[in-house]
Amino acid sequence: MQPTHQPTDIHQRVLARDLASLPDGSPACIAGWVHRRRTLASVTFVVVRDRTGLTQVVVKDAETISRLSGIPEETTVEVTGTVSLNPAAPGGAELVEPTFTALTEPAVAPPVELWRPTFGAGLATHLDHAAVTLRHPRHRAAWEIASASLRGFRSALTALDFTEIATPKLVGGATESGANVFEVDYFGRPAYLAQSPQLYKQMLVGVFERVFEVGPVFRAEPHDTVRHLAQYTSLDAELGFIRDHRDVLVILRAALAGMVEAIESYAAEAASLLHVDLPRVPEEFPVIHFADALELVGADPAEPDLSPAHERALGEWALTTHGSDFLAVEGYPMAKRPFYTHPWAASSPMHPRQARLAEPGGDGFEGSNSFDLLFRGLELTTGGQRLHRPSDYRAALERAGQDPATLAGYLAAFEHGMPPHGGFAIGLERWVARLTGAKNVREVALFPRDLHRIMP
Amino acid sequence: MQPTHQPTDIHQRVLARDLASLPDGSPACIAGWVHRRRTLASVTFVVVRDRTGLTQVVVKDAETISRLSGIPEETTVEVTGTVSLNPAAPGGAELVEPTFTALTEPAVAPPVELWRPTFGAGLATHLDHAAVTLRHPRHRAAWEIASASLRGFRSALTALDFTEIATPKLVGGATESGANVFEVDYFGRPAYLAQSPQLYKQMLVGVFERVFEVGPVFRAEPHDTVRHLAQYTSLDAELGFIRDHRDVLVILRAALAGMVEAIESYAAEAASLLHVDLPRVPEEFPVIHFADALELVGADPAEPDLSPAHERALGEWALTTHGSDFLAVEGYPMAKRPFYTHPWAASSPMHPRQARLAEPGGDGFEGSNSFDLLFRGLELTTGGQRLHRPSDYRAALERAGQDPATLAGYLAAFEHGMPPHGGFAIGLERWVARLTGAKNVREVALFPRDLHRIMP
């Protein structure tokens, strides 16, 4: 069939969600993708998909039915017809006596039938054909949850006086860690893709006190894992004039509560489709000290980190003891934290474990004012208080064997006066994977990038 | 002086904006940066800056005055004292009988006195010391306008059913134009930094119909100009089921109106400080055809583009004739537009100039369904309708001499059914520079990147 070229007038089109609110028998024009054609003996059903849902179109006219063979699934169409209110139809209304106008050429069949409730292919097929397979309702739903989360993160933080920032993704020198960075040919000189906005968000606390950024970060992760991407979306926040890391936890709680609320408000259908059991975010996160956490799970008290099994056990403990899906573990050993981490502060109520350390001959690790937030027994995000005194930075860089000259622009912020401050970062794709139960973070990213994949 | 380590309790601190709402004589604790110290014969004034404004602290006690020499400008402090309501004080209240606690070591003097109303140094000094000089109220204000604009852009588009997306910044093959791309060492293979989310936002129209993205884009601009950056923040939108580019203009108008409203709501003080004359966004942008625009400014009708002088003349014409700061110029020659541009559609009311072209022997250019939006006589943004039929893409790539194989993932979206669609992109820094009258886009960016600058 020859597609006619009559682009839809957006002002006159009726969306799927609004069809049932029209009077029975009224004329209506819908537009979308042919989601499914189903031919029975005397009638053909054509389901049309738009951004708000599905509309069932009932075709009985023989000539129109024969024309449908030229409008395969995924072809975009405009359909004019008559509204028939019908409680048995999806959404309570269907379109009858239709006239179809294709808006493009007949679509090539997708690699997977997109109308089937489950996605009938593996991850590689999905990623190879993402431009089409992302249209599957389950993939679309995962991103709708991501998109709502971004909205909730921002609204929670702007309500708390945070200023949105946009920081350089091209950096000239040493970055946060130095390992796993992508090198860029920057007008003939080497530059690097930023692994996080960490240094810039701290500098901008000096300007705006409270800042957040939502943006891409880059890790040249050389391993093929189910939880790492070469590019992911980081939700970063940083704030000044805190007492210690506990104040950062207060803000993190507000951000996560905002994200959950936004999913409830703007992506409820998506969450329901993917059977997401949204967490209740408690008024205050339960907190356990790292040393107590080790003891609780029966680990060696000299362990510098928690294993995945330990984290799972702690998650169960938080649920049974505090009724919470979340648990903050504070006081992580400094040795496992980046150079800008603030040590366990003397002003904090001293933890028994830290007190023993402070005694003459005290062994074990030096604790930090940082935390991991576990969500259902898995690490969701890391945060904490940062150093803010210039002399502390000079000492920390010396300990780390790092040349202060490469960080001169960053260190200037501290020389010129910074408040006690801290922050956190949430990986968007990891958050959505946890919520939806996706085994691989690639399932919930749009066009993920990894060791092997740079296309499409 | 020895700074004591007593980080501020964020729960008890009073912000500058709230001080005058406390009862006269009540105790209060403020925190911020020492903005200025001013010593008179019998009294010293210390102005403390926080994220909400300035507080004047009145020091009469000789011992406290002598201690102030150890707390220079930009040192972060906590000040406890007594509220004194005083209509003569900035904000209507000041703090008297103060006790100062430094929150860090004495700050090194900034390269420029930040308390002076004008910034007393050139652009190079500002950019070299951005971590500190961004604290100057004028620089901070410019970014507050940027930040509010982002908020308005998103809220306008989410209200219109747009879904936020996050697309790859690392791309494997041919991008939109091919020139001026940064090359990345991607696990030993070449990859490139995305110059725009153009191809991805189109693919995602196939998924969500209406999408937007706010994110960094990268241009390896080899020239040193006042309007180009190697990284800038692009506000991108794209939507399906349009009639033609005029529908895109409707959305662009809504986005810009949202941005202006958000500046009024959230950055009014910043706009006032920088003497921003916010535009009134008309209900509908006036539109002129490219050929008529050439005629109006007396240019050669064979000109394929508008010069800056032409744009200025058109801006004046829009203001005097339509009372509008904005003017859309539609029907730009296809030759000056990228390969995905939709030609002037037969379905559009045919413009006389286009009609002459269609006549036998008609000369001149082939017009497009695209536009430039002029704001006060300067190009602010470009947009338009894109091709959506796969055969049109095959023909366009052949004309452009581009290998379709490098764009296979993108072309798949069209083979599998796409609606008529279009979109636009606004450069955030350019928008803010136009509003604030900044001569150089670097003045309004946080840590700009260019041919010479990759630090801080």
CSV table of C-alpha atoms in Angstrom, one decimal, chain B residues 8-306:
chain,number,residue,atom,x,y,z
B,8,THR,CA,27.3,23.8,62.8
B,9,ASP,CA,24.2,22.0,63.6
B,10,ILE,CA,22.0,22.5,60.5
B,11,HIS,CA,18.9,22.1,62.6
B,12,GLN,CA,19.6,25.0,64.8
B,13,ARG,CA,21.2,27.5,62.4
B,14,VAL,CA,19.2,30.6,61.3
B,15,LEU,CA,19.5,31.6,57.7
B,16,ALA,CA,20.0,35.2,56.7
B,17,ARG,CA,16.6,35.4,55.1
B,18,ASP,CA,14.9,34.3,58.3
B,19,LEU,CA,16.7,36.5,60.8
B,20,ALA,CA,14.3,39.4,60.7
B,21,SER,CA,11.4,37.1,61.5
B,22,LEU,CA,12.8,36.3,64.9
B,23,PRO,CA,11.7,38.4,67.9
B,24,ASP,CA,13.9,41.3,68.8
B,25,GLY,CA,16.4,40.3,71.5
B,26,SER,CA,16.2,36.6,70.9
B,27,PRO,CA,19.4,34.5,70.7
B,28,ALA,CA,20.4,33.2,67.3
B,29,CYS,CA,23.2,31.3,65.6
B,30,ILE,CA,24.1,32.0,62.0
B,31,ALA,CA,26.8,30.4,59.9
B,32,GLY,CA,28.4,31.3,56.6
B,33,TRP,CA,31.4,32.9,55.0
B,34,VAL,CA,33.0,36.2,56.3
B,35,HIS,CA,32.0,38.3,53.4
B,36,ARG,CA,33.5,41.6,54.7
B,37,ARG,CA,34.9,43.1,57.8
B,38,ARG,CA,34.6,46.9,58.2
B,39,THR,CA,36.4,48.6,61.1
B,40,LEU,CA,35.2,52.0,62.3
B,41,ALA,CA,36.4,53.9,65.3
B,42,SER,CA,34.3,52.3,67.9
B,43,VAL,CA,32.6,49.4,66.1
B,44,THR,CA,33.4,46.7,63.6
B,45,PHE,CA,30.9,45.3,61.2
B,46,VAL,CA,31.3,41.8,60.0
B,47,VAL,CA,29.0,40.8,57.1
B,48,VAL,CA,28.4,37.0,57.0
B,49,ARG,CA,27.2,35.4,53.7
B,50,ASP,CA,25.1,32.3,53.5
B,51,ARG,CA,23.1,30.7,50.6
B,52,THR,CA,20.2,33.0,51.3
B,53,GLY,CA,21.9,36.4,51.7
B,54,LEU,CA,23.9,38.6,54.0
B,55,THR,CA,23.7,39.2,57.7
B,56,GLN,CA,25.4,42.2,59.4
B,57,VAL,CA,27.1,41.4,62.7
B,58,VAL,CA,27.9,44.3,65.0
B,59,VAL,CA,31.0,43.9,67.1
B,60,LYS,CA,31.7,46.4,69.9
B,61,ASP,CA,33.6,44.3,72.4
B,62,ALA,CA,37.3,45.1,72.1
B,63,GLU,CA,38.5,41.5,72.7
B,64,THR,CA,36.2,40.1,70.0
B,65,ILE,CA,37.3,42.9,67.6
B,66,SER,CA,40.9,41.9,68.2
B,67,ARG,CA,40.1,38.3,67.5
B,68,LEU,CA,38.6,39.2,64.1
B,69,SER,CA,42.1,39.7,62.6
B,70,GLY,CA,42.4,35.9,62.7
B,71,ILE,CA,39.2,35.4,60.8
B,72,PRO,CA,39.8,37.0,57.4
B,73,GLU,CA,37.3,37.3,54.5
B,74,GLU,CA,36.0,33.9,53.2
B,75,THR,CA,36.7,32.0,56.4
B,76,THR,CA,33.7,30.0,57.3
B,77,VAL,CA,32.3,30.9,60.7
B,78,GLU,CA,29.5,30.2,63.1
B,79,VAL,CA,28.2,33.3,65.0
B,80,THR,CA,26.0,33.2,68.0
B,81,GLY,CA,24.5,36.5,69.2
B,82,THR,CA,21.4,38.4,69.8
B,83,VAL,CA,18.9,39.5,67.1
B,84,SER,CA,18.4,43.3,66.9
B,85,LEU,CA,15.6,44.3,64.6
B,86,ASN,CA,16.8,47.5,62.9
B,87,PRO,CA,15.1,48.9,59.8
B,88,ALA,CA,18.5,50.5,58.8
B,89,ALA,CA,20.3,47.1,58.7
B,90,PRO,CA,20.3,45.1,55.5
B,91,GLY,CA,17.4,42.7,55.7
B,92,GLY,CA,15.9,44.5,58.6
B,93,ALA,CA,17.9,42.7,61.4
B,94,GLU,CA,21.4,42.4,62.6
B,95,LEU,CA,23.2,40.3,65.1
B,96,VAL,CA,24.7,42.0,68.2
B,97,GLU,CA,27.0,40.9,71.1
B,98,PRO,CA,28.4,38.1,68.9
B,99,THR,CA,30.7,35.2,69.6
B,100,PHE,CA,32.6,34.0,66.6
B,101,THR,CA,33.7,30.4,66.0
B,102,ALA,CA,35.8,29.7,63.0
B,103,LEU,CA,34.8,26.4,61.2
B,104,THR,CA,38.1,26.1,59.4
B,105,GLU,CA,41.6,27.6,59.2
B,106,PRO,CA,42.0,31.3,58.4
B,107,ALA,CA,41.2,31.8,54.7
B,108,VAL,CA,43.8,32.9,52.2
B,109,ALA,CA,42.7,36.2,50.7
B,110,PRO,CA,40.9,35.7,47.3
B,111,PRO,CA,42.5,37.1,44.2
B,112,VAL,CA,39.7,39.6,44.0
B,113,GLU,CA,37.8,41.2,46.8
B,114,LEU,CA,34.5,39.3,46.6
B,115,TRP,CA,32.5,41.8,48.6
B,116,ARG,CA,32.8,44.6,46.0
B,117,PRO,CA,29.7,44.9,43.9
B,118,THR,CA,31.6,44.7,40.6
B,119,PHE,CA,34.0,41.9,39.9
B,120,GLY,CA,37.4,43.7,39.8
B,121,ALA,CA,39.3,41.5,37.5
B,122,GLY,CA,39.3,40.1,33.9
B,123,LEU,CA,37.9,36.8,32.6
B,124,ALA,CA,41.2,35.0,32.8
B,125,THR,CA,41.6,35.7,36.5
B,126,HIS,CA,38.0,34.6,37.1
B,127,LEU,CA,38.5,31.3,35.2
B,128,ASP,CA,41.9,30.5,36.7
B,129,HIS,CA,40.4,30.9,40.2
B,130,ALA,CA,36.9,29.8,39.6
B,131,ALA,CA,36.6,27.7,42.7
B,132,VAL,CA,36.8,31.0,44.7
B,133,THR,CA,35.7,33.7,42.2
B,134,LEU,CA,32.4,31.9,41.4
B,135,ARG,CA,31.5,33.0,45.0
B,136,HIS,CA,31.2,36.6,43.8
B,137,PRO,CA,27.5,37.5,43.9
B,138,ARG,CA,27.5,38.4,40.2
B,139,HIS,CA,28.9,35.0,39.1
B,140,ARG,CA,26.7,33.2,41.5
B,141,ALA,CA,23.6,35.1,40.2
B,142,ALA,CA,24.4,34.1,36.6
B,143,TRP,CA,24.3,30.4,37.5
B,144,GLU,CA,21.2,30.8,39.6
B,145,ILE,CA,19.5,32.0,36.4
B,146,ALA,CA,20.8,29.0,34.6
B,147,SER,CA,19.7,26.7,37.4
B,148,ALA,CA,16.2,28.2,37.4
B,149,SER,CA,16.0,27.9,33.7
B,150,LEU,CA,16.7,24.1,33.9
B,151,ARG,CA,13.9,23.8,36.4
B,152,GLY,CA,11.5,25.7,34.2
B,153,PHE,CA,12.4,23.8,31.1
B,154,ARG,CA,11.7,20.5,32.8
B,155,SER,CA,8.5,21.5,34.5
B,156,ALA,CA,7.1,22.9,31.3
B,157,LEU,CA,7.9,19.7,29.4
B,158,THR,CA,6.9,17.2,32.0
B,159,ALA,CA,3.5,19.0,32.2
B,160,LEU,CA,3.2,18.2,28.5
B,161,ASP,CA,3.8,14.5,29.0
B,162,PHE,CA,7.5,14.5,28.0
B,163,THR,CA,9.7,11.7,29.5
B,164,GLU,CA,13.2,12.6,30.6
B,165,ILE,CA,15.9,10.5,29.0
B,166,ALA,CA,19.6,10.0,29.5
B,167,THR,CA,21.5,9.0,26.3
B,168,PRO,CA,25.0,7.8,25.6
B,169,LYS,CA,27.8,10.4,25.5
B,170,LEU,CA,30.2,7.8,24.2
B,171,VAL,CA,29.3,6.8,20.6
B,172,GLY,CA,30.9,4.3,18.4
B,173,GLY,CA,30.5,5.6,14.9
B,174,ALA,CA,29.4,8.5,12.7
B,175,THR,CA,27.6,11.2,14.6
B,176,GLU,CA,25.4,14.0,13.6
B,177,SER,CA,28.0,15.9,11.6
B,178,GLY,CA,31.4,14.1,11.9
B,179,ALA,CA,33.5,17.2,12.3
B,180,ASN,CA,34.8,18.6,15.5
B,181,VAL,CA,34.4,15.4,17.6
B,182,PHE,CA,36.6,14.4,20.5
B,183,GLU,CA,38.1,10.9,20.1
B,184,VAL,CA,38.2,8.7,23.2
B,185,ASP,CA,40.3,5.6,23.8
B,186,TYR,CA,37.5,3.2,24.5
B,187,PHE,CA,39.1,0.0,25.8
B,188,GLY,CA,41.7,0.2,23.0
B,189,ARG,CA,39.3,1.1,20.2
B,190,PRO,CA,38.3,4.6,19.0
B,191,ALA,CA,35.0,6.1,20.2
B,192,TYR,CA,33.7,9.7,20.2
B,193,LEU,CA,32.0,12.1,22.5
B,194,ALA,CA,28.5,12.8,21.4
B,195,GLN,CA,28.0,16.2,19.9
B,196,SER,CA,24.3,16.1,20.7
B,197,PRO,CA,21.7,13.6,21.7
B,198,GLN,CA,20.0,14.1,18.3
B,199,LEU,CA,20.0,10.5,17.0
B,200,TYR,CA,19.1,9.0,20.4
B,201,LYS,CA,16.3,11.4,21.1
B,202,GLN,CA,14.8,10.6,17.7
B,203,MET,CA,15.0,6.8,18.4
B,204,LEU,CA,13.4,7.4,21.8
B,205,VAL,CA,10.5,9.2,20.2
B,206,GLY,CA,9.7,5.7,18.9
B,207,VAL,CA,9.5,4.6,22.6
B,208,PHE,CA,8.0,7.5,24.6
B,209,GLU,CA,6.7,9.8,21.8
B,210,ARG,CA,7.8,12.9,23.7
B,211,VAL,CA,11.3,13.1,25.3
B,212,PHE,CA,13.7,15.6,26.7
B,213,GLU,CA,17.2,15.5,27.9
B,214,VAL,CA,19.3,18.0,29.8
B,215,GLY,CA,23.0,17.1,29.6
B,216,PRO,CA,26.5,17.8,28.4
B,217,VAL,CA,27.4,17.9,24.7
B,218,PHE,CA,30.9,18.1,23.4
B,219,ARG,CA,32.3,20.0,20.4
B,220,ALA,CA,36.0,20.0,19.6
B,221,GLU,CA,35.7,23.6,18.4
B,222,PRO,CA,39.1,24.5,17.1
B,223,HIS,CA,38.4,28.3,17.2
B,224,ASP,CA,38.6,30.7,20.0
B,225,THR,CA,35.3,32.4,20.0
B,226,VAL,CA,33.1,34.2,22.6
B,227,ARG,CA,30.2,31.9,21.9
B,228,HIS,CA,31.6,28.3,21.7
B,229,LEU,CA,32.6,25.9,24.5
B,230,ALA,CA,34.1,22.5,24.2
B,231,GLN,CA,31.4,21.3,26.6
B,232,TYR,CA,28.0,22.9,27.1
B,233,THR,CA,24.7,22.0,28.6
B,234,SER,CA,22.1,21.2,25.9
B,235,LEU,CA,18.4,21.4,26.6
B,236,ASP,CA,16.9,18.9,24.1
B,237,ALA,CA,13.4,18.0,23.2
B,238,GLU,CA,11.8,15.9,20.6
B,239,LEU,CA,8.2,14.8,20.0
B,240,GLY,CA,6.2,12.6,17.7
B,241,PHE,CA,2.9,12.9,15.9
B,242,ILE,CA,3.4,16.4,14.8
B,243,ARG,CA,1.9,18.0,11.7
B,244,ASP,CA,5.0,19.9,10.9
B,245,HIS,CA,7.6,22.2,12.4
B,246,ARG,CA,5.0,24.6,13.6
B,247,ASP,CA,4.0,22.1,16.2
B,248,VAL,CA,7.6,22.0,17.4
B,249,LEU,CA,7.5,25.8,17.8
B,250,VAL,CA,4.4,25.4,20.0
B,251,ILE,CA,6.5,23.2,22.4
B,252,LEU,CA,9.5,25.5,22.1
B,253,ARG,CA,7.4,28.4,23.1
B,254,ALA,CA,6.1,26.5,26.2
B,255,ALA,CA,9.6,25.5,27.2
B,256,LEU,CA,10.9,29.1,27.0
B,257,ALA,CA,7.8,30.4,28.8
B,258,GLY,CA,8.5,27.9,31.5
B,259,MET,CA,12.1,29.0,31.7
B,260,VAL,CA,11.2,32.7,32.0
B,261,GLU,CA,8.6,31.9,34.7
B,262,ALA,CA,11.0,29.9,36.7
B,263,ILE,CA,13.6,32.7,36.6
B,264,GLU,CA,10.8,35.0,37.9
B,265,SER,CA,9.9,32.5,40.6
B,266,TYR,CA,13.3,31.2,41.8
B,267,ALA,CA,15.9,33.6,40.6
B,268,ALA,CA,14.3,37.0,40.8
B,269,GLU,CA,17.0,38.5,43.0
B,270,ALA,CA,19.7,37.2,40.7
B,271,ALA,CA,17.9,38.6,37.7
B,272,SER,CA,17.6,41.9,39.4
B,273,LEU,CA,21.2,42.0,40.5
B,274,LEU,CA,22.3,41.5,36.9
B,275,HIS,CA,19.7,43.9,35.5
B,276,VAL,CA,18.1,41.2,33.4
B,277,ASP,CA,15.2,42.4,31.3
B,278,LEU,CA,13.2,39.3,31.1
B,279,PRO,CA,11.4,38.8,27.8
B,280,ARG,CA,7.7,38.5,27.6
B,281,VAL,CA,7.1,35.2,25.8
B,282,PRO,CA,4.2,35.8,23.4
B,283,GLU,CA,1.3,33.3,23.1
B,284,GLU,CA,2.6,32.4,19.7
B,285,PHE,CA,5.9,33.2,18.2
B,286,PRO,CA,5.7,35.4,15.1
B,287,VAL,CA,7.0,33.4,12.1
B,288,ILE,CA,8.6,34.6,8.9
B,289,HIS,CA,9.7,32.5,5.9
B,290,PHE,CA,13.4,32.5,5.1
B,291,ALA,CA,12.8,33.9,1.6
B,292,ASP,CA,10.7,36.8,3.0
B,293,ALA,CA,13.3,37.4,5.7
B,294,LEU,CA,15.9,37.8,3.0
B,295,GLU,CA,13.7,40.2,1.1
B,296,LEU,CA,12.8,42.2,4.2
B,297,VAL,CA,16.5,42.9,5.0
B,298,GLY,CA,17.3,43.6,1.4
B,299,ALA,CA,19.6,40.6,1.0
B,300,ASP,CA,20.4,38.7,-2.2
B,301,PRO,CA,17.6,36.2,-2.7
B,302,ALA,CA,20.2,33.5,-3.5
B,303,GLU,CA,21.8,33.9,0.0
B,304,PRO,CA,21.6,30.5,1.7
B,305,ASP,CA,21.9,31.9,5.2
B,306,LEU,CA,21.3,35.0,7.3
